[in-house]
Backbone as a printed PyTorch tensor [residue, N CA C, xyz], in Angstrom:
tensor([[[ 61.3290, 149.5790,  93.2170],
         [ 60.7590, 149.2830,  91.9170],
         [ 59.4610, 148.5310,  92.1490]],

        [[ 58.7430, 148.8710,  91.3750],
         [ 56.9840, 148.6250,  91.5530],
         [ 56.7790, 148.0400,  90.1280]],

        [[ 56.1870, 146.5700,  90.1300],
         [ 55.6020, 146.1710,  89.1270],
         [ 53.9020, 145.8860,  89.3570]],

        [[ 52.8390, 146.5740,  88.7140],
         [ 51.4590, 146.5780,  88.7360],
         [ 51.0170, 146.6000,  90.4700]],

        [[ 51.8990, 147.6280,  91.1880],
         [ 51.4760, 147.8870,  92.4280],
         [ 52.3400, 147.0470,  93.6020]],

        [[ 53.0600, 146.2370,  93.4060],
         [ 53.8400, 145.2700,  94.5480],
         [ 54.9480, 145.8490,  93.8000]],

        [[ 55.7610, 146.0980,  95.2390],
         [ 57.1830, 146.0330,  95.1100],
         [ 57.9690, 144.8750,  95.2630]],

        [[ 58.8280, 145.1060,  93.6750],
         [ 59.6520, 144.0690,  93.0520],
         [ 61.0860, 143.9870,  94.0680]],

        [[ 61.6700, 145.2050,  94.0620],
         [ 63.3770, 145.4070,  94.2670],
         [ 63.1350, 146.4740,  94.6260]],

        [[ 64.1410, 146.7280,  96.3960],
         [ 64.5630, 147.9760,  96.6030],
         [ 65.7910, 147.9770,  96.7770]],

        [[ 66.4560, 149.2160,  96.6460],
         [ 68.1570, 149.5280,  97.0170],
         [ 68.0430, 150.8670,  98.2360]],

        [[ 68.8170, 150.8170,  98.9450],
         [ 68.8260, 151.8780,  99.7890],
         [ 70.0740, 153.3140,  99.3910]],

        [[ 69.4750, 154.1190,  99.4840],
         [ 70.2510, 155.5530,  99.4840],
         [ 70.1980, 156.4610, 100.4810]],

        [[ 71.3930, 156.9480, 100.4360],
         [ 70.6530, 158.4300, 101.1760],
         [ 70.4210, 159.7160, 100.5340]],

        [[ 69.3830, 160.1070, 100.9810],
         [ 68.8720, 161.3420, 100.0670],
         [ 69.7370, 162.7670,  99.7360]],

        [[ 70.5840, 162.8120, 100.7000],
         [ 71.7180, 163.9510, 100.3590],
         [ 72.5880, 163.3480,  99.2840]],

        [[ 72.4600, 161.8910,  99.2780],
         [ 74.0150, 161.8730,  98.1430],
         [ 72.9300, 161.0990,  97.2920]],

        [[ 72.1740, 160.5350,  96.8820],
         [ 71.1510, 160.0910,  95.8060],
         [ 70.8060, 161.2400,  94.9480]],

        [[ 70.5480, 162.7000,  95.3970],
         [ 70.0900, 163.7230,  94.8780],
         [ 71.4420, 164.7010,  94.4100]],

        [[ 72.5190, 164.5120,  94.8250],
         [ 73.6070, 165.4410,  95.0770],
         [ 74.5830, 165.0500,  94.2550]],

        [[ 74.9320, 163.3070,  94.1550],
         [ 76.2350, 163.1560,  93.2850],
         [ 76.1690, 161.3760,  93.3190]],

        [[ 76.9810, 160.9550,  92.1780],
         [ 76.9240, 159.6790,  91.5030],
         [ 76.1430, 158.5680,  92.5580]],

        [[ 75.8680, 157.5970,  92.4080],
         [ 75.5500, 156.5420,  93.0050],
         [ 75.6780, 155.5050,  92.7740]],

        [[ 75.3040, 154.3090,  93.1800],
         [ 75.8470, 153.1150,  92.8440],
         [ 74.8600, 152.9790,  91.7190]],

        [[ 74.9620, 151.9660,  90.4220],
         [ 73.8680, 151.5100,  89.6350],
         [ 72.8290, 150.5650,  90.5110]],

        [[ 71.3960, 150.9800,  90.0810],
         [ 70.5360, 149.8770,  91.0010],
         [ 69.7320, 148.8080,  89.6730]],

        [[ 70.3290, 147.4540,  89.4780],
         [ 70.4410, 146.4660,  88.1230],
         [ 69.7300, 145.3680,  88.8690]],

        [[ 68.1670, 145.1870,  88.5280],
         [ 67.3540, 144.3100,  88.4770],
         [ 67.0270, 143.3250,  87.3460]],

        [[ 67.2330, 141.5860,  86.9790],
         [ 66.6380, 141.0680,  86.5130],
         [ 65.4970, 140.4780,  86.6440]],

        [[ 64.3100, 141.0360,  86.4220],
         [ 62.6670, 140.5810,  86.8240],
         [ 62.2850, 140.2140,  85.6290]],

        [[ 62.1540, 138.6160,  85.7100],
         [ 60.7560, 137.6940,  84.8680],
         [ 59.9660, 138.4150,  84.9150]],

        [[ 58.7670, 138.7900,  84.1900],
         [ 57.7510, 139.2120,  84.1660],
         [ 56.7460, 138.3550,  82.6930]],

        [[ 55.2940, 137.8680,  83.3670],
         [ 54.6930, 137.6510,  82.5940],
         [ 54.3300, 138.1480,  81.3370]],

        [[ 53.9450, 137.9480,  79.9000],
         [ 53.5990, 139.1500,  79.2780],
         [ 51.9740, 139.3900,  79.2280]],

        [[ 52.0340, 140.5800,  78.8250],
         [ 51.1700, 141.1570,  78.9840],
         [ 51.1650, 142.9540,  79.5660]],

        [[ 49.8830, 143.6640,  79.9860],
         [ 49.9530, 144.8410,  80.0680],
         [ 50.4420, 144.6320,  81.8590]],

        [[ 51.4600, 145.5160,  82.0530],
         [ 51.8480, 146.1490,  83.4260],
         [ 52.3240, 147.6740,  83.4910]],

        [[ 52.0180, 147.8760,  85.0570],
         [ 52.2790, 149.0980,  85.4300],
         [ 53.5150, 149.0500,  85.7660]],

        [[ 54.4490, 150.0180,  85.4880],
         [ 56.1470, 150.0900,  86.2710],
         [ 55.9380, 151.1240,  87.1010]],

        [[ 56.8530, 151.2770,  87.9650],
         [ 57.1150, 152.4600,  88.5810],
         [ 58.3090, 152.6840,  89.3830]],

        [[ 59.3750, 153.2650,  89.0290],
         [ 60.7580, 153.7620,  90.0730],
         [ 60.0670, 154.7930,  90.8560]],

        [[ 60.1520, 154.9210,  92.1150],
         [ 60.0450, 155.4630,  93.1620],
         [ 61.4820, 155.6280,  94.4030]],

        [[ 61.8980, 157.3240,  94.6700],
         [ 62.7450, 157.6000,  95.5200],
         [ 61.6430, 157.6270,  96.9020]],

        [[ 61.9660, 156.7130,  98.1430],
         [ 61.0230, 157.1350,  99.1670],
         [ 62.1180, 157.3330, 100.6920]],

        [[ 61.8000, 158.7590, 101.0480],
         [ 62.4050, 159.2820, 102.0410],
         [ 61.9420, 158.9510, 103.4220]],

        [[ 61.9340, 157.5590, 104.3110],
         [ 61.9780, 157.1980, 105.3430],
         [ 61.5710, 158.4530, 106.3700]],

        [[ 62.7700, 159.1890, 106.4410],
         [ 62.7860, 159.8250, 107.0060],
         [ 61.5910, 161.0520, 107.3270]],

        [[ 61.4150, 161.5780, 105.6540],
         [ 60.4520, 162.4700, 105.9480],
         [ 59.0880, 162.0490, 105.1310]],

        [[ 58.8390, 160.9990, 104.9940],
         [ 57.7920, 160.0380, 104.0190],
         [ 57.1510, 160.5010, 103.5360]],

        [[ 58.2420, 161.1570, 102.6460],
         [ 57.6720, 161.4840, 101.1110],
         [ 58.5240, 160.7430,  99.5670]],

        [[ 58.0800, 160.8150,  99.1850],
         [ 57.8520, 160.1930,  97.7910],
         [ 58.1310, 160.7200,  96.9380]],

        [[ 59.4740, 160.3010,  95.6750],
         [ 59.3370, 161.2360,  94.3530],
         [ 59.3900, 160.1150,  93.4950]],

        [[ 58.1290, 160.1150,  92.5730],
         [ 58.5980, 159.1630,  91.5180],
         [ 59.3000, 159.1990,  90.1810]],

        [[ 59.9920, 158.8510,  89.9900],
         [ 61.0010, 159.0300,  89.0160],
         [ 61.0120, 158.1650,  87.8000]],

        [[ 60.5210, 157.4860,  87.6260],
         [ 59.4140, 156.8370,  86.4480],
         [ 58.8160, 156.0590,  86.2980]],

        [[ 57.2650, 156.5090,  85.6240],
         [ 56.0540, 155.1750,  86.0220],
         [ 55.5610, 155.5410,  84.3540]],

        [[ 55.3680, 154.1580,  84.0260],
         [ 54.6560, 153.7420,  82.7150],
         [ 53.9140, 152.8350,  82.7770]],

        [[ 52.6590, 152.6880,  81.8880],
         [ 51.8060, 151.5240,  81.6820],
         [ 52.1270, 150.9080,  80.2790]],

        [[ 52.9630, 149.8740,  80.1860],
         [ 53.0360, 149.2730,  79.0660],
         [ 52.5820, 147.5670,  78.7470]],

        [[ 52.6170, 147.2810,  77.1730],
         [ 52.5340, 146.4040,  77.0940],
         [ 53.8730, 145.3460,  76.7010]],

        [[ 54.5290, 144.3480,  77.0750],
         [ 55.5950, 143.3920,  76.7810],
         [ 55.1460, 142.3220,  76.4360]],

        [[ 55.6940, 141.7730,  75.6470],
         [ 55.2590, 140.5700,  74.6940],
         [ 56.4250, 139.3790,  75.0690]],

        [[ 56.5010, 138.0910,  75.3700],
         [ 57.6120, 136.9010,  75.6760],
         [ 59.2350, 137.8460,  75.2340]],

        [[ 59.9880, 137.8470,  75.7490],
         [ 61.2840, 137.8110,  75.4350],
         [ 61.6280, 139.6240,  75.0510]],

        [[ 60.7110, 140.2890,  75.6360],
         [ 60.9360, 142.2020,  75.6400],
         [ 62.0070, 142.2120,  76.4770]],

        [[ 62.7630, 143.4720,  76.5160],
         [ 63.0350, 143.9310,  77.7910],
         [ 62.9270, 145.2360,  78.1030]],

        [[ 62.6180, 145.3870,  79.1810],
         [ 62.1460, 147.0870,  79.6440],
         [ 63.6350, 147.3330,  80.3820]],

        [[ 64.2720, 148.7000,  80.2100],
         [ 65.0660, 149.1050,  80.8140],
         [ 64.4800, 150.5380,  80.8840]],

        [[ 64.7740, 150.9070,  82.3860],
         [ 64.8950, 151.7250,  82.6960],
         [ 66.0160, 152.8780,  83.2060]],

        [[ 66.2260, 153.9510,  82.7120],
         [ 67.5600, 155.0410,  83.1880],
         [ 66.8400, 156.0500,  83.6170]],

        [[ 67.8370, 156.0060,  85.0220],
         [ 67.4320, 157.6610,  85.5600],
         [ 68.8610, 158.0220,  85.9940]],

        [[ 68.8140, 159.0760,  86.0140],
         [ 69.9540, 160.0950,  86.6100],
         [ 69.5810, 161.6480,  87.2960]],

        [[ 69.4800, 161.0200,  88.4980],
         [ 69.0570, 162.1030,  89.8080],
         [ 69.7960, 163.3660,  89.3500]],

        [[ 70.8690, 162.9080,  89.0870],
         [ 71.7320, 164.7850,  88.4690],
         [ 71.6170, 164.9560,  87.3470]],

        [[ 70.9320, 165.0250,  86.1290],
         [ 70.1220, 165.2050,  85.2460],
         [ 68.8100, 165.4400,  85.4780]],

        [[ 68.6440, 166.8300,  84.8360],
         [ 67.2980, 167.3160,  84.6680],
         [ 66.4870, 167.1480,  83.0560]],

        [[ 67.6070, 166.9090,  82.5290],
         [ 67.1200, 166.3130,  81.1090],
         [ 65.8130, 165.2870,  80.8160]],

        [[ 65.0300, 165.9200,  80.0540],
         [ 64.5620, 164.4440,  79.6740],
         [ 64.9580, 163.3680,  79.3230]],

        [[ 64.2100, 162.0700,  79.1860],
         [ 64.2640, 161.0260,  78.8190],
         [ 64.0260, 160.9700,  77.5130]],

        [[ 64.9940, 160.6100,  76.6640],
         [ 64.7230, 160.5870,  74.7340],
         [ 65.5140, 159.2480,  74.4420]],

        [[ 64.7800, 158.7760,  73.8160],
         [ 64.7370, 157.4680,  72.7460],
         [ 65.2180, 156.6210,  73.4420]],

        [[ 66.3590, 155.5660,  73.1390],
         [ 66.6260, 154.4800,  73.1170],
         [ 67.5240, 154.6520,  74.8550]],

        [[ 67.6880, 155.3140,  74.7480],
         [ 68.6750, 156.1020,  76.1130],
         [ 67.5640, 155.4870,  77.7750]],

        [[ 66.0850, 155.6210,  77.7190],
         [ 65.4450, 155.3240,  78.6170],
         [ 64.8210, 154.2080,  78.4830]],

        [[ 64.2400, 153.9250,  77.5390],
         [ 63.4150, 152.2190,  77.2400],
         [ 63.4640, 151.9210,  76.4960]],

        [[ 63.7520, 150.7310,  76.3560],
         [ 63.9550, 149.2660,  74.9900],
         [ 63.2850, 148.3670,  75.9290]]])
């Protein structure tokens, strides 16, 4: 997890079972100043160093927001309403 370019929090996976079937939840509480920041979830494969990002937004948060983010590697669905960010 990437806040305005520095990484905040990582969790480790492996890419056959991250992409393939359930995983553990990865549950960050990050302070963040308010104001405008960049997010970004990023899957990064050690192994073959490449990169899939899996969601990056530029938003603005105001004292006491909270940004949540959902992904689900076995979902190809989009992301709709309240389901991906509050």
């Amino acid at each position: 997890l990437e806040v305005d370019g520095e990484v905040v929090a990582e969790e480790s996976y492996e890419p056959a079972a991250f992409f393939s079937q359930p995983v553990a939840p990865f549950v960050r509480e990050l302070p963040l100043t308010p104001g405008n920041h960049n997010i970004r979830l990023a899957f990064v494969d050690e192994g073959t160093q490449s990169t899939v990002v899996l969601y990056q937004t530029t938003t603005d948060l105001a004292a006491g927001d909270i940004l949540r983010v959902l992904h689900n590697p076995l979902s190809s669905a989009p992301c709709k309403g309240s389901h991906c960010l509050q």
